[in-house]
CSV table of C-alpha atoms and ligand atoms in Angstrom, one decimal:
chain,number,residue,atom,x,y,z
Z,1218,MET,CA,12.6,0.7,-40.0
Z,1219,ILE,CA,11.7,4.6,-40.2
Z,1220,LEU,CA,12.1,7.0,-37.7
Z,1221,GLY,CA,9.2,9.6,-36.9
Z,1222,TYR,CA,8.1,12.2,-34.4
Z,1223,ASN,CA,4.6,12.7,-32.6
Z,1224,THR,CA,3.1,16.0,-33.2
Z,1225,ASN,CA,2.0,15.8,-29.5
Z,1226,GLY,CA,5.7,16.9,-28.8
Z,1227,LEU,CA,5.2,19.9,-31.3
Z,1228,ALA,CA,1.7,20.8,-30.2
Z,1229,HIS,CA,2.4,24.5,-30.5
Z,1230,HIS,CA,3.4,24.0,-34.1
Z,1231,ASP,CA,1.4,24.3,-37.4
Z,1232,PRO,CA,1.1,20.7,-38.7
Z,1233,PHE,CA,2.9,21.8,-42.1
Z,1234,ASP,CA,5.7,23.7,-40.2
Z,1235,ALA,CA,6.2,20.3,-38.1
Z,1236,VAL,CA,6.5,18.3,-41.3
Z,1237,GLU,CA,9.1,20.9,-42.4
Z,1238,ILE,CA,11.1,20.8,-39.3
Z,1239,LEU,CA,10.9,17.0,-38.8
Z,1240,ALA,CA,12.2,16.6,-42.7
Z,1241,GLU,CA,15.2,19.0,-42.2
Z,1242,ILE,CA,16.4,17.0,-39.3
Z,1243,GLY,CA,16.0,13.9,-41.3
Z,1244,TYR,CA,12.8,12.1,-40.0
Z,1245,ARG,CA,11.0,10.1,-42.6
Z,1246,ALA,CA,7.5,9.8,-40.7
Z,1247,ILE,CA,5.2,11.7,-38.7
Z,1248,ALA,CA,2.6,10.7,-36.2
Z,1249,LEU,CA,0.0,13.3,-36.3
Z,1250,THR,CA,-2.0,13.7,-33.2
Z,1251,ILE,CA,-5.3,15.0,-34.4
Z,1252,ASP,CA,-5.9,18.1,-32.1
Z,1253,HIS,CA,-7.3,21.5,-32.3
Z,1254,LEU,CA,-4.5,23.1,-34.5
Z,1255,THR,CA,-3.9,19.5,-36.5
Z,1256,LEU,CA,-6.4,18.1,-38.6
Z,1257,THR,CA,-9.3,19.2,-36.2
Z,1258,PRO,CA,-12.8,17.5,-36.5
Z,1259,PHE,CA,-14.3,20.9,-35.5
Z,1260,GLY,CA,-15.1,24.2,-37.3
Z,1261,ASN,CA,-15.4,24.9,-40.8
Z,1262,THR,CA,-15.5,21.6,-42.8
Z,1263,TYR,CA,-14.4,23.2,-45.9
Z,1264,LEU,CA,-11.1,24.6,-44.3
Z,1265,ALA,CA,-10.7,21.2,-42.3
Z,1266,THR,CA,-10.9,19.1,-45.6
Z,1267,ARG,CA,-8.8,21.6,-47.4
Z,1268,GLN,CA,-6.1,21.0,-44.6
Z,1269,VAL,CA,-6.3,17.3,-44.9
Z,1270,ASP,CA,-5.9,17.4,-48.9
Z,1271,LEU,CA,-3.0,19.9,-48.8
Z,1272,LEU,CA,-1.1,17.7,-46.0
Z,1273,ALA,CA,-1.7,14.5,-48.1
Z,1274,LYS,CA,0.2,16.6,-51.1
Z,1275,THR,CA,2.9,17.8,-48.6
Z,1276,LEU,CA,3.6,14.3,-47.3
Z,1277,GLU,CA,3.8,12.9,-50.6
Z,1278,GLU,CA,6.1,15.5,-51.9
Z,1279,ALA,CA,8.4,15.2,-48.5
Z,1280,LYS,CA,8.1,11.3,-49.0
Z,1281,MET,CA,7.1,11.0,-45.3
Z,1282,ARG,CA,5.1,8.2,-44.0
Z,1283,SER,CA,2.3,8.7,-41.4
Z,1284,VAL,CA,0.3,7.4,-38.8
Z,1285,ILE,CA,-2.8,9.2,-37.1
Z,1286,GLU,CA,-2.8,9.5,-33.1
Z,1287,THR,CA,-6.3,9.7,-31.2
Z,1288,GLY,CA,-4.7,10.7,-27.9
Z,1289,ALA,CA,-5.1,14.4,-27.8
Z,1290,ARG,CA,-5.6,15.4,-24.1
Z,1291,PHE,CA,-8.5,17.9,-24.2
Z,1292,LEU,CA,-9.9,17.9,-27.8
Z,1293,LEU,CA,-13.2,16.0,-26.9
Z,1294,ASP,CA,-13.8,17.4,-23.5
Z,1295,PRO,CA,-12.0,20.5,-22.4
Z,1296,ARG,CA,-12.3,19.7,-18.7
Z,1297,HIS,CA,-11.4,16.1,-18.5
Z,1298,LYS,CA,-8.0,14.5,-20.1
Z,1299,HIS,CA,-8.5,12.0,-22.8
Z,1300,GLU,CA,-12.4,11.8,-22.1
Z,1301,PRO,CA,-14.8,10.5,-23.5
Z,1302,THR,CA,-13.2,7.1,-24.3
Z,1303,PHE,CA,-14.3,3.6,-25.6
Z,1304,ILE,CA,-15.5,2.7,-22.0
Z,1305,SER,CA,-17.1,5.9,-20.7
Z,1306,PRO,CA,-19.9,5.3,-18.6
Z,1307,GLU,CA,-22.4,7.1,-20.7
Z,1308,ALA,CA,-23.2,5.8,-24.1
Z,1309,LYS,CA,-23.3,9.5,-25.2
Z,1310,GLY,CA,-19.7,9.7,-24.5
Z,1311,ARG,CA,-18.9,6.5,-26.3
Z,1312,ASP,CA,-21.0,7.8,-29.2
Z,1313,LEU,CA,-18.8,11.0,-29.4
Z,1314,ARG,CA,-15.5,8.9,-29.5
Z,1315,TYR,CA,-16.9,6.8,-32.2
Z,1316,GLU,CA,-17.8,10.1,-34.1
Z,1317,PHE,CA,-14.1,11.2,-33.5
Z,1318,MET,CA,-12.7,7.8,-34.9
Z,1319,ARG,CA,-14.7,8.3,-38.2
Z,1320,HIS,CA,-13.0,11.5,-38.7
Z,1321,CYS,CA,-9.6,9.8,-37.8
Z,1322,ILE,CA,-10.2,7.1,-40.2
Z,1323,ASP,CA,-11.4,9.1,-43.1
Z,1324,THR,CA,-8.0,11.3,-42.5
Z,1325,ALA,CA,-6.2,8.2,-42.4
Z,1326,GLN,CA,-7.7,7.0,-45.7
Z,1327,THR,CA,-6.8,10.6,-47.6
Z,1328,LEU,CA,-3.2,10.5,-46.0
Z,1329,LYS,CA,-2.7,6.8,-46.7
Z,1330,SER,CA,-1.4,6.6,-43.0
Z,1331,ASP,CA,-0.1,3.5,-41.9
Z,1332,CYS,CA,-2.7,3.1,-39.4
Z,1333,VAL,CA,-5.0,4.8,-36.7
Z,1334,SER,CA,-3.8,4.3,-33.3
Z,1335,VAL,CA,-6.0,4.1,-30.4
Z,1336,TRP,CA,-6.2,2.9,-26.7
Z,1337,SER,CA,-9.1,1.7,-24.4
Z,1338,GLY,CA,-9.4,4.7,-21.9
Z,1339,ARG,CA,-9.4,4.6,-18.3
Z,1340,LEU,CA,-12.4,3.0,-16.4
Z,1341,LEU,CA,-14.3,5.7,-14.4
Z,1342,ASP,CA,-17.2,3.7,-13.2
Z,1343,ASP,CA,-17.4,0.9,-10.8
Z,1344,VAL,CA,-18.3,-1.8,-13.1
Z,1345,SER,CA,-16.7,-5.4,-13.1
Z,1346,ALA,CA,-13.7,-6.0,-15.4
Z,1347,GLU,CA,-16.1,-8.2,-17.5
Z,1348,VAL,CA,-18.6,-5.5,-18.0
Z,1349,ALA,CA,-15.8,-3.1,-18.9
Z,1350,MET,CA,-14.2,-5.4,-21.4
Z,1351,ASP,CA,-17.7,-5.9,-23.0
Z,1352,ARG,CA,-18.2,-2.2,-23.3
Z,1353,LEU,CA,-14.7,-1.9,-25.1
Z,1354,VAL,CA,-15.4,-4.7,-27.5
Z,1355,ALA,CA,-18.8,-3.2,-28.3
Z,1356,SER,CA,-17.2,0.2,-29.0
Z,1357,LEU,CA,-14.4,-1.2,-31.0
Z,1358,GLU,CA,-16.5,-3.4,-33.5
Z,1359,PRO,CA,-18.1,-0.6,-35.4
Z,1360,VAL,CA,-14.8,1.4,-35.4
Z,1361,LEU,CA,-13.0,-1.7,-37.0
Z,1362,ASP,CA,-15.8,-2.0,-39.5
Z,1363,TYR,CA,-15.7,1.4,-40.6
Z,1364,ALA,CA,-11.9,1.5,-40.9
Z,1365,ALA,CA,-12.1,-2.1,-42.9
Z,1366,GLU,CA,-14.3,-0.4,-45.2
Z,1367,ARG,CA,-11.8,2.3,-46.0
Z,1368,ASN,CA,-8.8,0.1,-45.8
Z,1369,VAL,CA,-7.5,1.4,-42.7
Z,1370,THR,CA,-5.4,-0.5,-40.0
Z,1371,ILE,CA,-6.2,0.2,-36.3
Z,1372,GLY,CA,-3.1,-0.1,-33.9
Z,1373,PHE,CA,-4.4,-0.8,-30.5
Z,1374,GLU,CA,-2.0,0.6,-27.8
Z,1375,PRO,CA,-1.8,-0.8,-24.4
Z,1376,GLU,CA,-1.3,2.1,-21.9
Z,1377,PRO,CA,-0.4,2.4,-18.3
Z,1378,GLY,CA,-3.6,3.5,-16.0
Z,1379,MET,CA,-6.0,2.4,-18.7
Z,1380,LEU,CA,-8.2,-0.7,-18.7
Z,1381,ILE,CA,-6.0,-2.3,-21.1
Z,1382,ASP,CA,-2.5,-1.5,-19.7
Z,1383,THR,CA,-0.4,-4.8,-20.4
Z,1384,MET,CA,0.3,-7.3,-23.0
Z,1385,GLU,CA,-1.6,-9.9,-21.2
Z,1386,LYS,CA,-5.0,-7.7,-21.3
Z,1387,PHE,CA,-4.2,-7.1,-25.0
Z,1388,ASP,CA,-4.2,-10.8,-25.4
Z,1389,GLN,CA,-7.7,-11.0,-23.6
Z,1390,LEU,CA,-9.0,-8.2,-26.0
Z,1391,GLN,CA,-7.5,-9.8,-29.0
Z,1392,GLN,CA,-9.3,-13.2,-28.1
Z,1393,ARG,CA,-12.7,-11.2,-28.3
Z,1394,ILE,CA,-11.9,-9.1,-31.6
Z,1395,ASP,CA,-12.3,-11.0,-35.1
Z,1396,ALA,CA,-10.9,-8.5,-37.4
Z,1397,PRO,CA,-7.7,-8.8,-39.8
Z,1398,ASN,CA,-7.4,-4.8,-39.3
Z,1399,PHE,CA,-7.1,-5.0,-35.8
Z,1400,GLN,CA,-3.3,-4.7,-35.0
Z,1401,LEU,CA,-1.0,-3.4,-32.4
Z,1402,THR,CA,0.9,-0.1,-31.5
Z,1403,LEU,CA,3.5,-0.9,-29.3
Z,1404,ASP,CA,4.9,1.8,-26.9
Z,1405,ILE,CA,8.5,0.9,-25.9
Z,1406,GLY,CA,8.4,2.9,-22.5
Z,1407,HIS,CA,4.9,1.6,-21.5
Z,1408,LEU,CA,6.5,-1.9,-21.7
Z,1409,HIS,CA,9.4,-0.8,-19.3
Z,1410,CYS,CA,7.1,1.0,-17.1
Z,1411,GLN,CA,4.9,-2.0,-16.6
Z,1412,GLY,CA,7.8,-4.4,-16.0
Z,1413,GLU,CA,7.1,-6.2,-19.2
Z,1414,THR,CA,10.9,-6.9,-19.9
Z,1415,PRO,CA,13.1,-7.8,-21.6
Z,1416,ILE,CA,11.4,-5.7,-24.4
Z,1417,ALA,CA,13.1,-7.3,-27.1
Z,1418,ASP,CA,11.4,-10.5,-26.3
Z,1419,TYR,CA,7.9,-8.8,-26.6
Z,1420,LEU,CA,9.1,-7.4,-30.0
Z,1421,ARG,CA,9.9,-10.8,-31.1
Z,1422,ARG,CA,6.8,-12.2,-29.8
Z,1423,TYR,CA,4.3,-9.7,-30.9
Z,1424,GLY,CA,6.4,-8.6,-34.2
Z,1425,ASP,CA,3.8,-9.6,-36.8
Z,1426,ARG,CA,1.0,-7.8,-35.3
Z,1427,VAL,CA,2.8,-4.4,-34.7
Z,1428,VAL,CA,1.9,-1.7,-37.0
Z,1429,ASN,CA,3.3,1.4,-35.1
Z,1430,ILE,CA,5.9,1.8,-32.6
Z,1431,HIS,CA,6.1,4.6,-30.0
Z,1432,LEU,CA,9.6,5.3,-28.5
Z,1433,GLU,CA,10.9,7.4,-25.5
Z,1434,ASP,CA,13.0,6.8,-22.4
Z,1435,MET,CA,11.0,5.8,-19.1
Z,1436,ARG,CA,11.6,4.6,-15.5
Z,1437,ALA,CA,9.9,1.4,-14.3
Z,1438,GLY,CA,6.6,2.1,-12.6
Z,1439,VAL,CA,6.4,5.8,-13.7
Z,1440,HIS,CA,4.5,6.6,-16.7
Z,1441,GLU,CA,6.5,9.8,-17.9
Z,1442,HIS,CA,7.5,10.0,-21.3
Z,1443,LEU,CA,11.5,11.2,-20.8
Z,1444,PRO,CA,14.1,12.4,-23.4
Z,1445,PHE,CA,16.6,9.6,-24.3
Z,1446,GLY,CA,19.2,9.2,-21.7
Z,1447,GLU,CA,17.0,10.4,-18.8
Z,1448,GLY,CA,15.2,7.1,-18.2
Z,1449,GLU,CA,16.3,3.4,-17.6
Z,1450,ILE,CA,15.8,1.9,-21.0
Z,1451,ASP,CA,18.7,0.1,-22.8
Z,1452,PHE,CA,18.0,1.0,-26.5
Z,1453,PRO,CA,20.6,-1.4,-28.4
Z,1454,PRO,CA,18.7,-4.6,-27.9
Z,1455,ILE,CA,15.6,-3.1,-28.8
Z,1456,PHE,CA,16.9,-2.0,-32.4
Z,1457,GLN,CA,18.6,-5.3,-32.6
Z,1458,ALA,CA,15.1,-7.1,-32.1
Z,1459,LEU,CA,13.3,-4.7,-34.4
Z,1460,LYS,CA,16.2,-5.5,-37.2
Z,1461,GLU,CA,15.8,-9.3,-36.3
Z,1462,ILE,CA,12.1,-9.3,-36.9
Z,1463,ASP,CA,12.5,-6.9,-40.1
Z,1464,TYR,CA,10.2,-4.3,-38.9
Z,1465,GLN,CA,9.2,-2.2,-41.6
Z,1466,GLY,CA,6.9,0.1,-40.0
Z,1467,THR,CA,7.4,3.6,-38.4
Z,1468,VAL,CA,9.5,4.0,-34.9
Z,1469,ASN,CA,7.7,7.2,-33.7
Z,1470,VAL,CA,9.3,9.5,-31.0
Z,1471,GLU,CA,6.8,10.6,-28.4
Z,1472,LEU,CA,7.7,13.3,-26.1
Z,1473,SER,CA,4.3,14.8,-25.5
Z,1474,ARG,CA,5.5,17.1,-22.5
Z,1475,HIS,CA,8.2,18.7,-24.3
Z,1476,SER,CA,6.5,20.8,-26.8
Z,1477,HIS,CA,7.8,23.9,-25.2
Z,1478,ASP,CA,11.2,23.0,-26.7
Z,1479,GLY,CA,9.9,20.7,-29.6
Z,1480,PRO,CA,12.2,21.4,-32.4
Z,1481,ASN,CA,15.5,20.7,-30.0
Z,1482,MET,CA,13.9,17.6,-28.5
Z,1483,ALA,CA,13.1,16.4,-31.9
Z,1484,LYS,CA,16.8,17.0,-33.2
Z,1485,ASN,CA,18.4,15.6,-29.9
Z,1486,ALA,CA,16.1,12.5,-30.3
Z,1487,TYR,CA,17.3,12.0,-33.8
Z,1488,ASP,CA,20.8,12.5,-33.0
Z,1489,PHE,CA,20.5,9.7,-30.4
Z,1490,LEU,CA,18.6,7.3,-32.5
Z,1491,LYS,CA,20.2,7.5,-35.9
Z,1492,PRO,CA,23.2,5.5,-34.9
Z,1493,LEU,CA,20.9,2.6,-33.7
Z,1494,ILE,CA,18.9,2.0,-36.9
M,2824,LIG,O1,1.2,8.6,-22.8
M,2824,LIG,C1,0.5,8.8,-23.9
M,2824,LIG,C2,-0.3,9.9,-23.8
M,2824,LIG,C3,-1.5,9.6,-24.7
M,2824,LIG,O2,-2.2,10.7,-25.0
M,2824,LIG,C4,-1.0,9.1,-26.1
M,2824,LIG,O3,-2.2,8.8,-27.0
M,2824,LIG,C5,-0.5,7.7,-26.0
M,2824,LIG,O4,0.4,7.5,-27.1
M,2824,LIG,C6,0.7,7.9,-24.8
M,2824,LIG,O5,1.7,7.1,-24.8
């Protein structure tokens, strides 16, 4: 198991500085949240391509693994957090998410990332759960095809407040999707938030589908990513389960509300987790 850190907790840092800081601390992976500063899909194509190529080289030299994260808050719509999504009411919005996904998948291919992590999005219009699910499946299918052609795995993350918020809903979605590159991003805090406990049991049950883990502390019923020790999660049994299932992927700390103190937060998290791995 390899410890990493999500750049959404280093949102004011250049990605190359983030790699250097995380490597200095001891992290061996980075979860790259594609955003305005980091691997942007916008602007000068030559510079953007150059950034991806240089980052591939930098990661290789630093022997750091990576995953691509697609949950930037205001990248595609400056006024509405996380929009548009796979289940946006307007086809135009869903198409924009698809264009963005192609950029993320191309980036993951160049960086040889473990996966591209995605979520469903929030349902904004008054359609039935069935129609919403149809919309999600129809949006995911071309993404999975595009990724499969490039040997890229998609890690789907259930997230509180979104259409797919629990493992039960993930199971329903999974039944509708027939693609070997459709796998799972498990966020430990989200499980605790949703009352899906003991978390270790979920890890044992879904272990063979997990390609990416997000980690932070959290309180039941409150979707707020907290530094370790500020929430309610008991971490030793979780690491015990990860060892039991012989999890070989990355475990990426996600403190997206703590960029103002990013380097210290990353160091404190590492010091907390290192004895557990
Ligand atoms: O709480 C979260 C915010 C999202 O933007 C992010 O993509 C996701 O990983 C998460 O857990």
